[in-house]
PDB file of C-alpha atoms in Angstrom:
ATOM      1  CA  MET A 156       7.822  17.469  -4.152  1.00 46.00           C
ATOM      2  CA  LEU A 157       7.699  16.143  -0.543  1.00 51.00           C
ATOM      3  CA  GLY A 158      10.279  16.293   2.140  1.00 59.00           C
ATOM      4  CA  PRO A 159      11.157  13.251   4.264  1.00 67.00           C
ATOM      5  CA  ILE A 160       8.515  11.978   6.657  1.00 76.00           C
ATOM      6  CA  SER A 161       8.859  10.088   9.930  1.00 81.00           C
ATOM      7  CA  GLU A 162       7.768   6.539   9.164  1.00 86.00           C
ATOM      8  CA  GLU A 163       7.482   5.906  12.899  1.00 90.00           C
ATOM      9  CA  ARG A 164       5.083   8.891  13.218  1.00 91.00           C
ATOM     10  CA  VAL A 165       2.925   7.618  10.291  1.00 91.00           C
ATOM     11  CA  LEU A 166       2.745   4.153  11.906  1.00 93.00           C
ATOM     12  CA  SER A 167       1.894   5.652  15.343  1.00 94.00           C
ATOM     13  CA  LEU A 168      -0.887   7.774  13.864  1.00 93.00           C
ATOM     14  CA  ILE A 169      -2.386   4.814  11.999  1.00 94.00           C
ATOM     15  CA  LYS A 170      -2.214   2.621  15.117  1.00 96.00           C
ATOM     16  CA  GLU A 171      -3.924   5.345  17.179  1.00 95.00           C
ATOM     17  CA  VAL A 172      -6.811   5.715  14.764  1.00 94.00           C
ATOM     18  CA  THR A 173      -7.420   2.035  14.159  1.00 93.00           C
ATOM     19  CA  ASN A 174      -7.320   1.290  17.877  1.00 93.00           C
ATOM     20  CA  ARG A 175      -9.709   4.157  18.623  1.00 93.00           C
ATOM     21  CA  LEU A 176     -12.126   2.662  16.072  1.00 91.00           C
ATOM     22  CA  GLY A 177     -11.869  -0.854  17.535  1.00 92.00           C
ATOM     23  CA  LYS A 178      -9.804  -2.307  14.622  1.00 94.00           C
ATOM     24  CA  GLU A 179      -6.754  -4.632  14.922  1.00 95.00           C
ATOM     25  CA  LEU A 180      -3.999  -3.283  12.730  1.00 96.00           C
ATOM     26  CA  LEU A 181      -2.441  -6.176  10.695  1.00 97.00           C
ATOM     27  CA  CYS A 182      -0.219  -4.363   8.169  1.00 97.00           C
ATOM     28  CA  VAL A 183       0.891  -0.979   6.905  1.00 97.00           C
ATOM     29  CA  VAL A 184       2.734  -0.646   3.510  1.00 95.00           C
ATOM     30  CA  LEU A 185       4.014   2.545   1.887  1.00 92.00           C
ATOM     31  CA  PHE A 186       4.030   2.387  -1.897  1.00 88.00           C
ATOM     32  CA  GLY A 187       3.894   4.554  -5.006  1.00 81.00           C
ATOM     33  CA  SER A 188       6.224   7.355  -6.091  1.00 78.00           C
ATOM     34  CA  TYR A 189       7.185   8.242  -2.527  1.00 79.00           C
ATOM     35  CA  VAL A 190       9.015   4.878  -2.367  1.00 79.00           C
ATOM     36  CA  TYR A 191      10.494   4.568  -5.824  1.00 74.00           C
ATOM     37  CA  LYS A 192      10.818   8.169  -7.033  1.00 67.00           C
ATOM     38  CA  TYR A 193      11.105  10.078  -3.731  1.00 62.00           C
ATOM     39  CA  ARG A 194      12.190  13.416  -5.350  1.00 64.00           C
ATOM     40  CA  GLU A 195       9.251  13.484  -7.692  1.00 68.00           C
ATOM     41  CA  ALA A 196       6.531  12.328  -5.158  1.00 68.00           C
ATOM     42  CA  ARG A 197       3.521  14.665  -4.615  1.00 80.00           C
ATOM     43  CA  ASP A 198       1.863  12.424  -2.155  1.00 85.00           C
ATOM     44  CA  ILE A 199       2.251   9.339   0.015  1.00 88.00           C
ATOM     45  CA  ASP A 200       0.244   6.168  -0.816  1.00 89.00           C
ATOM     46  CA  ILE A 201      -0.398   3.873   2.127  1.00 94.00           C
ATOM     47  CA  ILE A 202      -2.002   0.442   2.370  1.00 95.00           C
ATOM     48  CA  VAL A 203      -3.632  -0.209   5.778  1.00 98.00           C
ATOM     49  CA  VAL A 204      -4.816  -3.809   6.516  1.00 97.00           C
ATOM     50  CA  VAL A 205      -7.227  -4.442   9.471  1.00 97.00           C
ATOM     51  CA  ASN A 206      -8.722  -7.484  10.848  1.00 95.00           C
ATOM     52  CA  GLU A 207     -12.217  -6.963   9.686  1.00 94.00           C
ATOM     53  CA  LEU A 208     -14.389  -4.622   7.666  1.00 95.00           C
ATOM     54  CA  LYS A 209     -18.169  -5.086   7.885  1.00 94.00           C
ATOM     55  CA  ASP A 210     -19.090  -3.322   4.722  1.00 95.00           C
ATOM     56  CA  LEU A 211     -18.103  -0.541   2.276  1.00 94.00           C
ATOM     57  CA  GLU A 212     -19.322   2.180   4.576  1.00 94.00           C
ATOM     58  CA  GLU A 213     -16.967   1.086   7.306  1.00 95.00           C
ATOM     59  CA  LYS A 214     -14.040   0.862   4.918  1.00 95.00           C
ATOM     60  CA  MET A 215     -14.770   4.322   3.640  1.00 94.00           C
ATOM     61  CA  HIS A 216     -15.130   5.745   7.080  1.00 94.00           C
ATOM     62  CA  LEU A 217     -11.779   4.331   8.103  1.00 96.00           C
ATOM     63  CA  GLU A 218     -10.101   5.669   4.947  1.00 95.00           C
ATOM     64  CA  VAL A 219     -11.531   9.092   5.411  1.00 95.00           C
ATOM     65  CA  ARG A 220     -10.532   9.220   9.097  1.00 95.00           C
ATOM     66  CA  LEU A 221      -7.023   8.044   8.467  1.00 96.00           C
ATOM     67  CA  THR A 222      -6.550  10.445   5.664  1.00 95.00           C
ATOM     68  CA  HIS A 223      -7.861  13.384   7.714  1.00 94.00           C
ATOM     69  CA  VAL A 224      -5.577  12.570  10.715  1.00 95.00           C
ATOM     70  CA  LEU A 225      -2.406  12.002   8.612  1.00 93.00           C
ATOM     71  CA  ARG A 226      -2.975  15.029   6.356  1.00 92.00           C
ATOM     72  CA  SER A 227      -3.482  17.210   9.433  1.00 92.00           C
ATOM     73  CA  ALA A 228      -0.517  15.840  11.386  1.00 91.00           C
ATOM     74  CA  LEU A 229       1.971  15.608   8.503  1.00 86.00           C
ATOM     75  CA  ALA A 230       0.826  18.536   6.303  1.00 85.00           C
ATOM     76  CA  ILE A 231       1.168  16.580   3.165  1.00 84.00           C
ATOM     77  CA  PRO A 232      -1.178  14.798   0.684  1.00 90.00           C
ATOM     78  CA  VAL A 233      -1.972  11.210   1.655  1.00 92.00           C
ATOM     79  CA  ASP A 234      -3.854   8.527  -0.254  1.00 92.00           C
ATOM     80  CA  ILE A 235      -4.941   5.558   1.902  1.00 95.00           C
ATOM     81  CA  ILE A 236      -6.427   2.280   0.833  1.00 95.00           C
ATOM     82  CA  VAL A 237      -7.868   0.119   3.594  1.00 97.00           C
ATOM     83  CA  PHE A 238      -8.341  -3.595   3.261  1.00 96.00           C
ATOM     84  CA  ASP A 239      -9.232  -6.567   5.536  1.00 96.00           C
ATOM     85  CA  LEU A 240      -7.023  -9.504   5.049  1.00 95.00           C
ATOM     86  CA  ASP A 241      -9.417 -11.259   2.506  1.00 95.00           C
ATOM     87  CA  SER A 242      -9.717  -8.245   0.289  1.00 94.00           C
ATOM     88  CA  LEU A 243      -5.946  -7.633   0.427  1.00 94.00           C
ATOM     89  CA  LYS A 244      -5.413 -11.133  -0.879  1.00 92.00           C
ATOM     90  CA  GLU A 245      -8.007 -10.591  -3.571  1.00 91.00           C
ATOM     91  CA  ASN A 246      -6.254  -7.364  -4.765  1.00 89.00           C
ATOM     92  CA  LEU A 247      -2.746  -8.887  -4.776  1.00 88.00           C
ATOM     93  CA  ARG A 248      -3.306 -10.395  -8.180  1.00 84.00           C
ATOM     94  CA  PRO A 249      -2.115  -9.375 -11.630  1.00 81.00           C
ATOM     95  CA  GLY A 250      -4.249  -6.698 -13.173  1.00 79.00           C
ATOM     96  CA  THR A 251      -5.439  -5.064  -9.981  1.00 81.00           C
ATOM     97  CA  VAL A 252      -4.459  -1.697  -8.536  1.00 79.00           C
ATOM     98  CA  LEU A 253      -1.893  -3.340  -6.409  1.00 83.00           C
ATOM     99  CA  SER A 254       0.061  -4.761  -9.325  1.00 77.00           C
ATOM    100  CA  GLY A 255       2.134  -1.583  -9.223  1.00 77.00           C
ATOM    101  CA  LEU A 256       3.670  -2.675  -5.986  1.00 82.00           C
ATOM    102  CA  VAL A 257       6.295  -4.332  -8.125  1.00 78.00           C
ATOM    103  CA  LEU A 258       7.770  -0.904  -8.664  1.00 77.00           C
ATOM    104  CA  GLY A 259       8.448  -0.665  -4.947  1.00 82.00           C
ATOM    105  CA  PHE A 260       7.046  -0.615  -1.544  1.00 88.00           C
ATOM    106  CA  ARG A 261       8.136  -0.492   2.068  1.00 90.00           C
ATOM    107  CA  VAL A 262       6.457  -2.436   4.920  1.00 94.00           C
ATOM    108  CA  LEU A 263       6.148  -0.282   8.134  1.00 94.00           C
ATOM    109  CA  TYR A 264       4.216  -2.969  10.059  1.00 96.00           C
ATOM    110  CA  ASP A 265       3.398  -6.542   9.260  1.00 96.00           C
ATOM    111  CA  ALA A 266       1.596  -9.179  11.391  1.00 96.00           C
ATOM    112  CA  VAL A 267       0.279 -11.182   8.416  1.00 94.00           C
ATOM    113  CA  GLY A 268       3.317 -12.088   6.186  1.00 94.00           C
ATOM    114  CA  PHE A 269       2.680  -9.435   3.537  1.00 93.00           C
ATOM    115  CA  THR A 270       5.892 -10.465   1.624  1.00 90.00           C
ATOM    116  CA  ARG A 271       4.550 -13.929   1.184  1.00 91.00           C
ATOM    117  CA  TYR A 272       1.437 -12.639  -0.505  1.00 90.00           C
ATOM    118  CA  PHE A 273       3.383 -10.223  -2.530  1.00 88.00           C
ATOM    119  CA  LYS A 274       5.575 -13.121  -3.921  1.00 85.00           C
ATOM    120  CA  GLU A 275       2.496 -14.774  -5.281  1.00 86.00           C
ATOM    121  CA  LEU A 276       1.597 -11.524  -7.054  1.00 83.00           C
ATOM    122  CA  VAL A 277       5.159 -11.357  -8.523  1.00 80.00           C
ATOM    123  CA  LYS A 278       4.862 -14.943  -9.744  1.00 82.00           C
ATOM    124  CA  GLY A 279       1.566 -14.212 -11.457  1.00 80.00           C
ATOM    125  CA  LEU A 280       2.955 -10.951 -13.045  1.00 78.00           C
ATOM    126  CA  ALA A 281       6.059 -12.853 -14.412  1.00 77.00           C
ATOM    127  CA  GLN A 282       3.827 -15.434 -16.107  1.00 78.00           C
ATOM    128  CA  ASP A 283       2.141 -12.901 -18.429  1.00 72.00           C
ATOM    129  CA  ASP A 284       2.972  -9.664 -20.183  1.00 64.00           C
ATOM    130  CA  TYR A 285       1.565  -7.047 -17.771  1.00 55.00           C
ATOM    131  CA  VAL A 286       2.256  -3.378 -18.724  1.00 57.00           C
ATOM    132  CA  LEU A 287       1.477  -0.426 -16.440  1.00 53.00           C
ATOM    133  CA  TYR A 288       0.939   2.823 -18.357  1.00 52.00           C
ATOM    134  CA  LYS A 289       1.907   5.845 -16.163  1.00 53.00           C
ATOM    135  CA  LYS A 290       3.483   8.559 -18.271  1.00 53.00           C
ATOM    136  CA  ARG A 291       5.308   5.785 -20.016  1.00 51.00           C
ATOM    137  CA  SER A 292       4.846   2.036 -20.236  1.00 55.00           C
ATOM    138  CA  LEU A 293       6.444  -0.175 -17.635  1.00 56.00           C
ATOM    139  CA  ARG A 294       6.697  -3.857 -18.252  1.00 58.00           C
ATOM    140  CA  LEU A 295       5.736  -5.133 -14.869  1.00 60.00           C
ATOM    141  CA  SER A 296       6.323  -8.785 -16.101  1.00 58.00           C
ATOM    142  CA  ARG A 297       9.990  -8.053 -16.651  1.00 59.00           C
ATOM    143  CA  LEU A 298      10.346  -6.556 -13.187  1.00 57.00           C
ATOM    144  CA  ALA A 299       8.604  -9.465 -11.683  1.00 64.00           C
ATOM    145  CA  LYS A 300      10.967 -11.988 -13.457  1.00 60.00           C
ATOM    146  CA  VAL A 301      13.966 -10.088 -12.145  1.00 61.00           C
ATOM    147  CA  MET A 302      12.486 -10.112  -8.581  1.00 57.00           C
ATOM    148  CA  LEU A 303      11.976 -13.841  -8.759  1.00 61.00           C
ATOM    149  CA  LYS A 304      15.697 -14.420  -9.574  1.00 61.00           C
ATOM    150  CA  LEU A 305      16.761 -12.407  -6.499  1.00 49.00           C
TER     151      LEU A 305
END
């Protein structure tokens, strides 16, 4: 289990690394069990969106660097996924790894309108019967339909 973290510290460290590597930070989102099952969380999952990624090597370098800095500074396990804006949009579709965002997320920084893109994911999930299997089955389509009513 994890203790509370300083979200401001997380954002500050991410900004520092992305700036040092010449990237414009567009969005930072916490997701996963740290957000929706805090007491059971074993790590922190973070989406980082930057202005541009030239290739897979650059993406991996940024993920490794951010992971190293955050793990060292916070002394907790961290999983980071880095996207550029186009790849974020591609992955905010039903059936992708980001479908689980329906379970909960928290935006730490947003210069691109993340919630707008997320709403499109929710609409797509609500149309079909998507199920996430993680220790038990979770009907993401039902959650999405509830979210659309809010």
